[in-house]
GROMACS .gro file of C-alpha atoms in nm:
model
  430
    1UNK     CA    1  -1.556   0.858   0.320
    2UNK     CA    2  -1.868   1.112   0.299
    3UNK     CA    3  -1.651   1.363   0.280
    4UNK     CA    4  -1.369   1.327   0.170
    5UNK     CA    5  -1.181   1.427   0.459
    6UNK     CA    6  -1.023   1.262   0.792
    7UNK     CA    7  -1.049   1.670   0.943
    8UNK     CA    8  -1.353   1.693   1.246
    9UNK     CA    9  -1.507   2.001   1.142
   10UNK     CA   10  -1.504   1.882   0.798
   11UNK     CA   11  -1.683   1.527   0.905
   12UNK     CA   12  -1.870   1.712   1.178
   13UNK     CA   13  -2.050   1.950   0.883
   14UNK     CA   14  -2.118   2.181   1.186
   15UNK     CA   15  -2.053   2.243   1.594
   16UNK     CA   16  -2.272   1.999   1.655
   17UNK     CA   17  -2.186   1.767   1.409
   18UNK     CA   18  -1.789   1.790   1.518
   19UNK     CA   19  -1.876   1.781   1.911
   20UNK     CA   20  -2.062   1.476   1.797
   21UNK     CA   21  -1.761   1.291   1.611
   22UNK     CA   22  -1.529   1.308   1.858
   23UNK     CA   23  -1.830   1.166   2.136
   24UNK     CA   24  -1.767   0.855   1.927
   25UNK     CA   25  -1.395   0.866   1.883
   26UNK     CA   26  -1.383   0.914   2.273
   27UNK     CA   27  -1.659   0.616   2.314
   28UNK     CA   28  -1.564   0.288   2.423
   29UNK     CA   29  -1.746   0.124   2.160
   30UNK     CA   30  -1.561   0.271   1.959
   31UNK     CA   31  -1.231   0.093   2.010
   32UNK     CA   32  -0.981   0.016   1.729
   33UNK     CA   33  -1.105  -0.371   1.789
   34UNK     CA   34  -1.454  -0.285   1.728
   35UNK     CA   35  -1.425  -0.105   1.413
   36UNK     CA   36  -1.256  -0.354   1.250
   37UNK     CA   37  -1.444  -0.584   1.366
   38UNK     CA   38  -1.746  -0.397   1.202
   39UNK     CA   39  -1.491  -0.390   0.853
   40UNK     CA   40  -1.372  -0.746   0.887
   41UNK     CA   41  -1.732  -0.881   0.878
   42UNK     CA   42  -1.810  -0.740   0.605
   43UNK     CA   43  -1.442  -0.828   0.366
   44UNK     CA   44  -1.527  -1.148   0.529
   45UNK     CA   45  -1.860  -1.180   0.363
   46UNK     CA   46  -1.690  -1.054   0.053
   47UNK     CA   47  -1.446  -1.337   0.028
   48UNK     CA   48  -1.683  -1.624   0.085
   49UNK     CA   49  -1.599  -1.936  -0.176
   50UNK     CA   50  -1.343  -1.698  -0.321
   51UNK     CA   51  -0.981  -1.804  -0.369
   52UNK     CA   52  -0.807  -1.469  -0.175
   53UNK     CA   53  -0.454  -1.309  -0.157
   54UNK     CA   54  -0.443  -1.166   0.202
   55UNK     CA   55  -0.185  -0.844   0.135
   56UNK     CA   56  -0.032  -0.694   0.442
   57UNK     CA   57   0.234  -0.434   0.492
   58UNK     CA   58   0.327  -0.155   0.669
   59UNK     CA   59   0.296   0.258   0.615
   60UNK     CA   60   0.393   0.508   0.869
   61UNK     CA   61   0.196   0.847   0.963
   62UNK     CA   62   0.402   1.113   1.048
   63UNK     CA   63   0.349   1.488   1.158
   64UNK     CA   64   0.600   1.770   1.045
   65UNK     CA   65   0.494   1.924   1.366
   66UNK     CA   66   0.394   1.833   1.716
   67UNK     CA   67   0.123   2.090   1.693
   68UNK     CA   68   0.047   1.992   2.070
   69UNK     CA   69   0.028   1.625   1.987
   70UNK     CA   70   0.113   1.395   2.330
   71UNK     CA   71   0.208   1.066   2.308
   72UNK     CA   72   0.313   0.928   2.001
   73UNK     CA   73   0.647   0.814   1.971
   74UNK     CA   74   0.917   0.898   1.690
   75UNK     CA   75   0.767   0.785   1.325
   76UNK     CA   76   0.910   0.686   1.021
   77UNK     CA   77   1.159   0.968   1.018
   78UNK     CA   78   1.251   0.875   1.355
   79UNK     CA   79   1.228   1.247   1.411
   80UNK     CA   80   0.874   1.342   1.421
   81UNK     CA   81   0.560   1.255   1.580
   82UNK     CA   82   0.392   0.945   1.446
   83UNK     CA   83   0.233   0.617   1.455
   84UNK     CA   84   0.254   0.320   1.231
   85UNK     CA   85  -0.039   0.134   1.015
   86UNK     CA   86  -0.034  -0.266   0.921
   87UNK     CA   87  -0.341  -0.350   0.734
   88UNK     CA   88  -0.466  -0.662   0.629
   89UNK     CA   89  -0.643  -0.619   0.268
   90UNK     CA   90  -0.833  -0.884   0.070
   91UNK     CA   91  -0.799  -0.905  -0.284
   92UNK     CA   92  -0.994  -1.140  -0.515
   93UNK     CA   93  -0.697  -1.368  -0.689
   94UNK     CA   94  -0.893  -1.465  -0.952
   95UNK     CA   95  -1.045  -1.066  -1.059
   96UNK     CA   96  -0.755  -0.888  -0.850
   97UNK     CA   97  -1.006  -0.671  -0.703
   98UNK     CA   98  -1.005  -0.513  -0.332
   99UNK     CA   99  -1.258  -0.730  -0.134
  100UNK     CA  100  -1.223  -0.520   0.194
  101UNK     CA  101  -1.029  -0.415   0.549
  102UNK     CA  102  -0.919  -0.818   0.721
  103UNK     CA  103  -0.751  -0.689   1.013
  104UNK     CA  104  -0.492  -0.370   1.130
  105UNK     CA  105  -0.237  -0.305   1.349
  106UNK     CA  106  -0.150   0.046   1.500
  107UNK     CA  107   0.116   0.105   1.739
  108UNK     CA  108   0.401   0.401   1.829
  109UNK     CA  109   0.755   0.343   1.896
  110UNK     CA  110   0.904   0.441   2.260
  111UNK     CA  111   1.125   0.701   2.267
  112UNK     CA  112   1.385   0.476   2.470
  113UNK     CA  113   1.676   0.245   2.287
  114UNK     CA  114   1.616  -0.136   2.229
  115UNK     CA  115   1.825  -0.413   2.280
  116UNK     CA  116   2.052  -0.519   2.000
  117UNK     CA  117   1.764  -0.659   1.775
  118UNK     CA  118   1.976  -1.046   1.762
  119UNK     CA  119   1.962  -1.033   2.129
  120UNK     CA  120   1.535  -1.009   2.141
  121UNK     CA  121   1.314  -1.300   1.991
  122UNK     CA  122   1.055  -1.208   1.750
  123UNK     CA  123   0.774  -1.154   2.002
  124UNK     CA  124   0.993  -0.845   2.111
  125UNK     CA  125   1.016  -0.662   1.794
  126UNK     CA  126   0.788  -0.478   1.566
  127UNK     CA  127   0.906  -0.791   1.322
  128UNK     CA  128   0.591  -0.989   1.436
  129UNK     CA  129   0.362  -0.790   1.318
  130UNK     CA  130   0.395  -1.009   1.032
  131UNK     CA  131   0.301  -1.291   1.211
  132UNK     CA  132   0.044  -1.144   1.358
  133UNK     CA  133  -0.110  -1.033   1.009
  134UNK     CA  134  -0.088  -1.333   0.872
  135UNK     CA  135  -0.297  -1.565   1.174
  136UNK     CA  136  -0.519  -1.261   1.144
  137UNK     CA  137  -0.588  -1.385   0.783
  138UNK     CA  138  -0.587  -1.770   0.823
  139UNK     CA  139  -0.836  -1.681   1.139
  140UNK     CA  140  -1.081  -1.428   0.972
  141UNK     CA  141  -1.103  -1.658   0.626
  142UNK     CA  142  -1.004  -2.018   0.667
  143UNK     CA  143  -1.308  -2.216   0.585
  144UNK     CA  144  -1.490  -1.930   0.452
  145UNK     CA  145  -1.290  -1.853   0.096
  146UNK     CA  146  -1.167  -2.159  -0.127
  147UNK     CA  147  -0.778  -2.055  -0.034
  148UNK     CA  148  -0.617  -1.776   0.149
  149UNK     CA  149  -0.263  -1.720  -0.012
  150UNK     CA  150  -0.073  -1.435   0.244
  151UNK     CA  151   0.186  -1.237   0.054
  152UNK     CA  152   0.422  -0.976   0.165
  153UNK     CA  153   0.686  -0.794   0.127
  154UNK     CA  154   1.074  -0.850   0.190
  155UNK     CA  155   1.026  -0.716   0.534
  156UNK     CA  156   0.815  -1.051   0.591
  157UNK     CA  157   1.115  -1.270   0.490
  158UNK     CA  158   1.172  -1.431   0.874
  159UNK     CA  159   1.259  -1.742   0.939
  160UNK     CA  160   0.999  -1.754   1.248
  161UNK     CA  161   0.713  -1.626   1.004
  162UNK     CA  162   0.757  -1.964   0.776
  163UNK     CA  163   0.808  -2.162   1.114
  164UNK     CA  164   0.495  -2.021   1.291
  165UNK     CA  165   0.283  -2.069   0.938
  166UNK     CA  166   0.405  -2.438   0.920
  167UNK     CA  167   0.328  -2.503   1.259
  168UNK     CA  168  -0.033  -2.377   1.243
  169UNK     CA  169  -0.098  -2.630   0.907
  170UNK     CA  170  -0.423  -2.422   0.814
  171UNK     CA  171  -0.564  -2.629   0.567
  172UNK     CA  172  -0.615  -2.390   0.261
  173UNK     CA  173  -0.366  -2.115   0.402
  174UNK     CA  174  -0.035  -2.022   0.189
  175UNK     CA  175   0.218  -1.774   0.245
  176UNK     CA  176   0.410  -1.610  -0.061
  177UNK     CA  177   0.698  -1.387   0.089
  178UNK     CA  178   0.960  -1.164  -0.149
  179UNK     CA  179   1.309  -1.300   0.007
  180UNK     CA  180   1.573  -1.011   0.155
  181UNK     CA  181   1.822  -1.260   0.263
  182UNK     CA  182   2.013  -1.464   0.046
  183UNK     CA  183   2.015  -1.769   0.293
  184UNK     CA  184   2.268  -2.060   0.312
  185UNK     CA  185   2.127  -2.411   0.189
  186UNK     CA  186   2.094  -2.716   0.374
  187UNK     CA  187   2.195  -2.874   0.064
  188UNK     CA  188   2.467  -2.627   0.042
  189UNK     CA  189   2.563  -2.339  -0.121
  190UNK     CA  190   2.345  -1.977  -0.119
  191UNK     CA  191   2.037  -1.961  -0.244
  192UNK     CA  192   2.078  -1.686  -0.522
  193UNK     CA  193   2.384  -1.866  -0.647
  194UNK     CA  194   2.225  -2.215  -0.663
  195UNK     CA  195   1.877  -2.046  -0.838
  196UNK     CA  196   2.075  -1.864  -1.077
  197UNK     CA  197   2.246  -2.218  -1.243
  198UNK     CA  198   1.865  -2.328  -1.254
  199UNK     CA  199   1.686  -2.376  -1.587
  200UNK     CA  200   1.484  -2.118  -1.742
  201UNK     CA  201   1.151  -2.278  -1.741
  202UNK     CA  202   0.931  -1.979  -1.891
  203UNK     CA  203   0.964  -1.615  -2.008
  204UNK     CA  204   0.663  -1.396  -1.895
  205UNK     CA  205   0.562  -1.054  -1.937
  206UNK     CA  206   0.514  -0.869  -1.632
  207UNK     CA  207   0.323  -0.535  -1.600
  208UNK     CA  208   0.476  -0.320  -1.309
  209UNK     CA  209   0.231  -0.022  -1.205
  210UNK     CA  210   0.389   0.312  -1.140
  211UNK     CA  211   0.503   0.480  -0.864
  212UNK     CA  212   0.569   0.839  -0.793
  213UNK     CA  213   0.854   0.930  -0.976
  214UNK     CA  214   0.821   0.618  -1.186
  215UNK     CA  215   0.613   0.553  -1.519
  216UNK     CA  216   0.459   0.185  -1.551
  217UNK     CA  217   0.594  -0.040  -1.771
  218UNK     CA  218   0.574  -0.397  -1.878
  219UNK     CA  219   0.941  -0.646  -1.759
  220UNK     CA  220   0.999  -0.935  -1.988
  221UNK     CA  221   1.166  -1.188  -1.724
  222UNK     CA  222   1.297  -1.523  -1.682
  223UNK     CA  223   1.123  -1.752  -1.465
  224UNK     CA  224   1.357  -2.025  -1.286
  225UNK     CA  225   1.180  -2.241  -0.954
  226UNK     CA  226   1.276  -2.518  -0.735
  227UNK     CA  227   1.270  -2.615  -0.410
  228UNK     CA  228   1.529  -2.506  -0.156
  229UNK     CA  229   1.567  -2.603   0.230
  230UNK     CA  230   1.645  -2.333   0.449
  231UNK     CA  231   1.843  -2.407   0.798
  232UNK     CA  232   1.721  -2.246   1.125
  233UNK     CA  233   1.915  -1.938   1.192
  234UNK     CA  234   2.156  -1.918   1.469
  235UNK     CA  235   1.937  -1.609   1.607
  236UNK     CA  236   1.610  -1.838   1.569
  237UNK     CA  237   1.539  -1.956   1.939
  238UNK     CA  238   1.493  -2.348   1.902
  239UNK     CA  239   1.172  -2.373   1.889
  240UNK     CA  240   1.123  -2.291   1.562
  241UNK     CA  241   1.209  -2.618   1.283
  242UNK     CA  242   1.567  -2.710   1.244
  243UNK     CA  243   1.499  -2.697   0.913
  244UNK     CA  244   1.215  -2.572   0.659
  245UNK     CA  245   1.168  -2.650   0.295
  246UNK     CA  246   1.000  -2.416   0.044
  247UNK     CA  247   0.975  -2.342  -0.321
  248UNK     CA  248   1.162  -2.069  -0.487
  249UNK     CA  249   1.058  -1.862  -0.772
  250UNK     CA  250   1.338  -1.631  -0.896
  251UNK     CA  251   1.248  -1.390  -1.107
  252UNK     CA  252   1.521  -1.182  -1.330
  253UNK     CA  253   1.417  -0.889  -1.620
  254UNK     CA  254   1.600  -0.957  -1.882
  255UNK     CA  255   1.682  -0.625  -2.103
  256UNK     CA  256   1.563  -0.405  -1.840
  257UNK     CA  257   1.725  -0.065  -1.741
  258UNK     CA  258   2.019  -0.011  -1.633
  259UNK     CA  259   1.950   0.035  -1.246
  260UNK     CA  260   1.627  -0.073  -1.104
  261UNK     CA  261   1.603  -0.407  -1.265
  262UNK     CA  262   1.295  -0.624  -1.165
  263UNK     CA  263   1.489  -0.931  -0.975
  264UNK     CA  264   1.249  -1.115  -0.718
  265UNK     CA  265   1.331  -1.443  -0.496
  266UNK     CA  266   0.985  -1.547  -0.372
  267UNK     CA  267   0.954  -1.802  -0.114
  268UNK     CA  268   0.659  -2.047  -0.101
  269UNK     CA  269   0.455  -2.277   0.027
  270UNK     CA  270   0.273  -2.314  -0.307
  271UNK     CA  271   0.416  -2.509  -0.546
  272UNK     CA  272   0.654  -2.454  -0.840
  273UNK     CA  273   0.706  -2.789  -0.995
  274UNK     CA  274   0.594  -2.600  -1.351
  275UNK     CA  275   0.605  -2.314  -1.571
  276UNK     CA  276   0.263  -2.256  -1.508
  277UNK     CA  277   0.332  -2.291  -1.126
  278UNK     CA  278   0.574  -2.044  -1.134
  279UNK     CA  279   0.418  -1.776  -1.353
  280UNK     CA  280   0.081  -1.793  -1.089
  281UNK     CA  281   0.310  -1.741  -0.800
  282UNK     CA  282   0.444  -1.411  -0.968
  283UNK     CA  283   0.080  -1.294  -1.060
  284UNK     CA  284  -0.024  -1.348  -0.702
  285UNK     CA  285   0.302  -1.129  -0.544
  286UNK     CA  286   0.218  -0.862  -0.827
  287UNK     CA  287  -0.128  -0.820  -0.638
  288UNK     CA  288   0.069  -0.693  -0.313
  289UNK     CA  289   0.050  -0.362  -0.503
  290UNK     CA  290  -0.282  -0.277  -0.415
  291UNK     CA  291  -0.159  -0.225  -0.114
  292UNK     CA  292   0.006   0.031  -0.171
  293UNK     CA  293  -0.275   0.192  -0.385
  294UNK     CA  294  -0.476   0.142  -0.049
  295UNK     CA  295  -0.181   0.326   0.132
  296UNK     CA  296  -0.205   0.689  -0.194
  297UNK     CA  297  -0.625   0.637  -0.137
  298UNK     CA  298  -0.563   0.699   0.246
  299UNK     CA  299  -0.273   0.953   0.248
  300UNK     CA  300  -0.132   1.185  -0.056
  301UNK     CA  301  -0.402   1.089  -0.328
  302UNK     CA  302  -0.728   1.094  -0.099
  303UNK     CA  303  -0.804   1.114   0.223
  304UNK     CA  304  -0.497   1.336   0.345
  305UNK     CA  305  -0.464   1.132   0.700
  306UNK     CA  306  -0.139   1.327   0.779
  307UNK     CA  307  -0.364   1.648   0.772
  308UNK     CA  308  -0.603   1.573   1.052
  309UNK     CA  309  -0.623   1.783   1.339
  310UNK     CA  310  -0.683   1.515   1.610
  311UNK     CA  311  -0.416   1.507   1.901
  312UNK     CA  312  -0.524   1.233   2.097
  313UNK     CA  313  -0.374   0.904   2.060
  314UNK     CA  314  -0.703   0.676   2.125
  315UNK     CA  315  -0.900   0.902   1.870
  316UNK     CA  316  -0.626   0.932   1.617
  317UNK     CA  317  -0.594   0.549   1.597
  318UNK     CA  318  -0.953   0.454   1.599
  319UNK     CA  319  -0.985   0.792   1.324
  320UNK     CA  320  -0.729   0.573   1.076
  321UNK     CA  321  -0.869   0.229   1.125
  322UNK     CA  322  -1.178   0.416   1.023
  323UNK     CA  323  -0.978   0.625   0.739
  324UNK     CA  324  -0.829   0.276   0.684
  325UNK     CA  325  -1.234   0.083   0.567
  326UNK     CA  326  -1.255   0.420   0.391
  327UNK     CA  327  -0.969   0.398   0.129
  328UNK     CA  328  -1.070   0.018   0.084
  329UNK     CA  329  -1.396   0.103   0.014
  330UNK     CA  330  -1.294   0.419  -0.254
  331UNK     CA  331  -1.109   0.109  -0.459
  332UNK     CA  332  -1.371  -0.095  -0.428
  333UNK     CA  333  -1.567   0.149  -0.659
  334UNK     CA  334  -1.298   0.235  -0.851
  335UNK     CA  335  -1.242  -0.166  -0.938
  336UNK     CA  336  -1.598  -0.227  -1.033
  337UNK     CA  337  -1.626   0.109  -1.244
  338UNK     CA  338  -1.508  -0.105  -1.560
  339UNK     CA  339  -1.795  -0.410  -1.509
  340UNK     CA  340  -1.819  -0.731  -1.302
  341UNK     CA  341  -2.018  -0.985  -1.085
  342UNK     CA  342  -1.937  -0.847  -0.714
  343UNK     CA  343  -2.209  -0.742  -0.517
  344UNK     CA  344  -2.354  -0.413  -0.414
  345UNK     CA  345  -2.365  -0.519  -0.069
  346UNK     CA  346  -1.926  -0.519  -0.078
  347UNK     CA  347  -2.003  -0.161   0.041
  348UNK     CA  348  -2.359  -0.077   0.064
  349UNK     CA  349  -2.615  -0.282   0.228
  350UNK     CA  350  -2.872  -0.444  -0.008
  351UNK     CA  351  -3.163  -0.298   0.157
  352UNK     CA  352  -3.073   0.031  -0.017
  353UNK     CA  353  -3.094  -0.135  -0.361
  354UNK     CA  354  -3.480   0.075  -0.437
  355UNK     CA  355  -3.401   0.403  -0.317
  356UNK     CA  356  -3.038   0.398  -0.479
  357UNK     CA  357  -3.191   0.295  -0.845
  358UNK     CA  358  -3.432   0.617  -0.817
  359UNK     CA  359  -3.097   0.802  -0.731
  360UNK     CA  360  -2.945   0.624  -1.029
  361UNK     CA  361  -3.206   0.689  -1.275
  362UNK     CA  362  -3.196   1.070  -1.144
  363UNK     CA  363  -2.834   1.082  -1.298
  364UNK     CA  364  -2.925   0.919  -1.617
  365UNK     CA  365  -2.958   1.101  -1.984
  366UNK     CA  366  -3.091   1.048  -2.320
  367UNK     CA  367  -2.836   0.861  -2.455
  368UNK     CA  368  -2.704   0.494  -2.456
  369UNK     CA  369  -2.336   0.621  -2.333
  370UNK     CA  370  -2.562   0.808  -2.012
  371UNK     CA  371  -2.729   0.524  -1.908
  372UNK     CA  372  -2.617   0.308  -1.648
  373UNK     CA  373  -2.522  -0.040  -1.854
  374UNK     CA  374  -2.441  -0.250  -1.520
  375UNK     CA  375  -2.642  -0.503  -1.357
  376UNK     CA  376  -2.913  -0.361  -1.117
  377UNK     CA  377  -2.779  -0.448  -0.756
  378UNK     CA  378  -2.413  -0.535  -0.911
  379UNK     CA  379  -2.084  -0.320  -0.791
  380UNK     CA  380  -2.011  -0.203  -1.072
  381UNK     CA  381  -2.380  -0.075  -1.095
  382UNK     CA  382  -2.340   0.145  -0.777
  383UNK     CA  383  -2.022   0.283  -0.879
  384UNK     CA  384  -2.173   0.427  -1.242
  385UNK     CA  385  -2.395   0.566  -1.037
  386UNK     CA  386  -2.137   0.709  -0.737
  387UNK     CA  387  -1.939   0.856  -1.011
  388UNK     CA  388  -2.203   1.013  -1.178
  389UNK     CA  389  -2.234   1.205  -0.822
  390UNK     CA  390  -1.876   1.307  -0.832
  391UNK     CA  391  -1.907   1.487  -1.186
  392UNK     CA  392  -1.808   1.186  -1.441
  393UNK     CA  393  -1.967   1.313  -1.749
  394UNK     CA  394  -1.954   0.947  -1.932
  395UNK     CA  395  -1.672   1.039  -2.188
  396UNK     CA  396  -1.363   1.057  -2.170
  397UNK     CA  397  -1.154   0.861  -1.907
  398UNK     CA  398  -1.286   0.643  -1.657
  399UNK     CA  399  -1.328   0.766  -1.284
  400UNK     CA  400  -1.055   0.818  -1.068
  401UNK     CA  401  -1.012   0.766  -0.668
  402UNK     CA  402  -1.073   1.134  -0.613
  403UNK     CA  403  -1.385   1.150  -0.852
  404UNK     CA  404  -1.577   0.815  -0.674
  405UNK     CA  405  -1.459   1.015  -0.318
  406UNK     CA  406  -1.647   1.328  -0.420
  407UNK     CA  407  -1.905   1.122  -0.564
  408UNK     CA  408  -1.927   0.925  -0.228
  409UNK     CA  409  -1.991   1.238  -0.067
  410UNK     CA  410  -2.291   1.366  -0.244
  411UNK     CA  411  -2.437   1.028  -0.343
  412UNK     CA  412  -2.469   0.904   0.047
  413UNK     CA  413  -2.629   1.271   0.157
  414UNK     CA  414  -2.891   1.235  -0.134
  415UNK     CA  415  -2.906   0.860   0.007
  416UNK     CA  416  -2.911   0.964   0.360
  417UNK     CA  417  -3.212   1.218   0.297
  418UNK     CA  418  -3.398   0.971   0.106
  419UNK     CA  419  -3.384   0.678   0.350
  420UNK     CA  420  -3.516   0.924   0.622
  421UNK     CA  421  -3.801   1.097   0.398
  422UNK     CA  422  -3.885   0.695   0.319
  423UNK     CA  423  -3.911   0.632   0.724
  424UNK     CA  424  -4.112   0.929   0.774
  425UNK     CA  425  -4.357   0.823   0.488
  426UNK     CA  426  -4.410   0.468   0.626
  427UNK     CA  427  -4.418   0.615   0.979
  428UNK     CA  428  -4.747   0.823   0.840
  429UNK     CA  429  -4.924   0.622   0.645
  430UNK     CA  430  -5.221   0.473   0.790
   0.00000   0.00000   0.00000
């Protein structure tokens, strides 16, 4: 995050430097367990007595070229070298900012054909990962924050991941899934048939962020909700429920353009009895988009992860769970550059608080609009002053991801060389 960079001899700074970062990609304590670990105890800390929506979903890293890469499998092309990333992000329901790294998976695909997918269970395909994402959640944060609400995509919509959730009963634990199946009833009928002769019970406005090739834009949609009870699936093994009951939020734009219409079917284990209901369950599935801002931070619009030189497998994974605490932690600034209560220590330990105020006050001018307004020791505090670093001249717009990335870079050198004059000083004084 220093530097901007996931690239050695950038990291590195020099030959020693470089030799020296890939010692500790090659070190066993380095693993990819360990450095989450190290990531997860801190978003941990982050969420404590917070109500949290645990986002998880998957992005795949791919390589135009082998460029004498060994041992990754096809990725997301299915053609090139590659590897596949499912992070586990915390995000503050109540503020909807990013409160840090939870948990990641990494894995390749063989090169070999599968069974027919209906003729594996769920522990056999890359489908658990959901699963496996959300216990990751209910384990890292149940009795720490006031709720943890997991939400994913339609990818997530298996009949094993409600089953497994129910079975578990973690008190305080939700799941919130987008539906890609338009299931048969137990009380008969489909589901997006019976939802759509449902009553309206609110109209909302809902603001959908853009996307490349797409401008944002606010939906004005219907809001219907009920509950529905879904059958086990004849390719669900039977130990899962015969039958599981959820609430339904269906969610149609009215007005919209012609092709892309917003329509979402979200299946949940909060409830939907009212309008209100309803309208929080949306909010909370709009959040899974930070996700995907997590996803630009570590790839196109940041850290340029499909750029790295590294060709072995065990320092290529550990190098993007790494990459992974780094993009969190760029939209962590970025979220507290407009005010707030969070903490300094979300991504700098408190300690620090003295020596980063003198670096503060070194970027501060004459006037009001040049001074840091922010709470001493707050978030939002640190990132005025990260910003500053990275060239934000106080006007205009606010800073970006790749402004508080540069200004990551020079802040912690200044910060690095004034913790170590600081040691030296206390080491000689008498």
């Amino acid at each position: 995050m220093e530097t901007g960079s996931v690239v050695l001899s950038v990291v590195g700074g020099d030959h020693a430097g470089t030799a020296a970062a890939h010692r500790y990609l090659a070190s066993p304590q380095s693993s990819v367990p360990t450095v989450l670990s190290a990531l997860r105890e801190r978003a941990v800390a982050a969420c404590r007595g917070r109500r949290v929506v645990a986002v998880q979903d998957t992005t795949a890293v791919s390589f135009g070229e082998a460029g004498g890469r060994h041992g990754l499998g096809p990725g997301g092309d299915g053609r090139h070298p590659g590897f596949f990333l499912h992070p586990v992000v915390a995000v503050d329901a109540q503020d909807e900012a990013v409160l840090g790294l939870v948990d990641a998976q990494v894995w390749t695909r063989g090169a070999a054909p599968v069974a027919l997918r209906w003729n594996r269970g769920v522990s056999e395909k890359e489908s658990r990962r959901w699963l496996v994402g959300t216990q990751a959640a209910d384990t890292a944060l149940a009795g720490v924050a006031e709720q943890v609400v997991s939400v994913a995509d339609q990818e997530a919509d298996l009949y094993e991941h409600f089953a497994d959730h129910a079975g578990r009963a973690v008190p305080g634990s939700a799941l919130l899934v987008r539906a890609r199946h338009d299931r048969v009833l137990v009380e008969g009928g489909r589901m997006l048939a019976v939802s759509q002769d449902w009553p309206v019970l609110a109209r909302e406005a809902v603001p959908i962020p853009a996307t490349p090739g797409r401008a944002a834009r606010t939906a004005q949609v219907t809001l219907r909700a009920g509950r529905v009870g879904l059958p086990r699936p004849r390719s669900t093994g039977p130990g899962a429920p015969a039958a599981l009951t959820l609430g339904l939020v269906r969610v149609d734009e009215v007005g919209g353009p012609a092709a892309g219409g917003l329509c979402w079917h979200l299946l949940t284990t909060l409830p939907v009895e009212t309008a209100a209901q309803a309208a929080e369950v949306v909010r909370l599935y709009r959040l899974r988009w930070r996700i995907e801002e997590v996803f630009r931070a570590l790839k196109n619009d940041g850290l340029q992860l499909e750029a790295t030189q590294m060709r072995v497998p065990s320092k290529l994974f550990r190098l993007s769970v790494l990459a992974l605490g780094a993009a969190v932690r760029i939209l962590q600034l970025v979220d507290a550059r407009d005010g707030g209560m969070r903490p300094m220590s979300d991504v700098l330990d408190a300690s620090t608080r003295s020596v980063v105020a003198a670096l503060g006050q070194s970027r501060e001018r004459a006037t009001a609009r040049q001074r840091n307004p922010h709470r001493a020791g707050s978030l939002a505090w640190l990132s005025w002053i990260v910003a500053r670093f990275g060239g934000w001249n106080c006007y205009g717009k606010p800073p970006g991801p790749k402004i508080m990335a540069r200004g990551w870079a020079s802040f912690t050198a200044a910060l690095t060389g004034a913790l170590i004059a600081q040691t030296e000083q206390n080491l000689c004084s008498p």
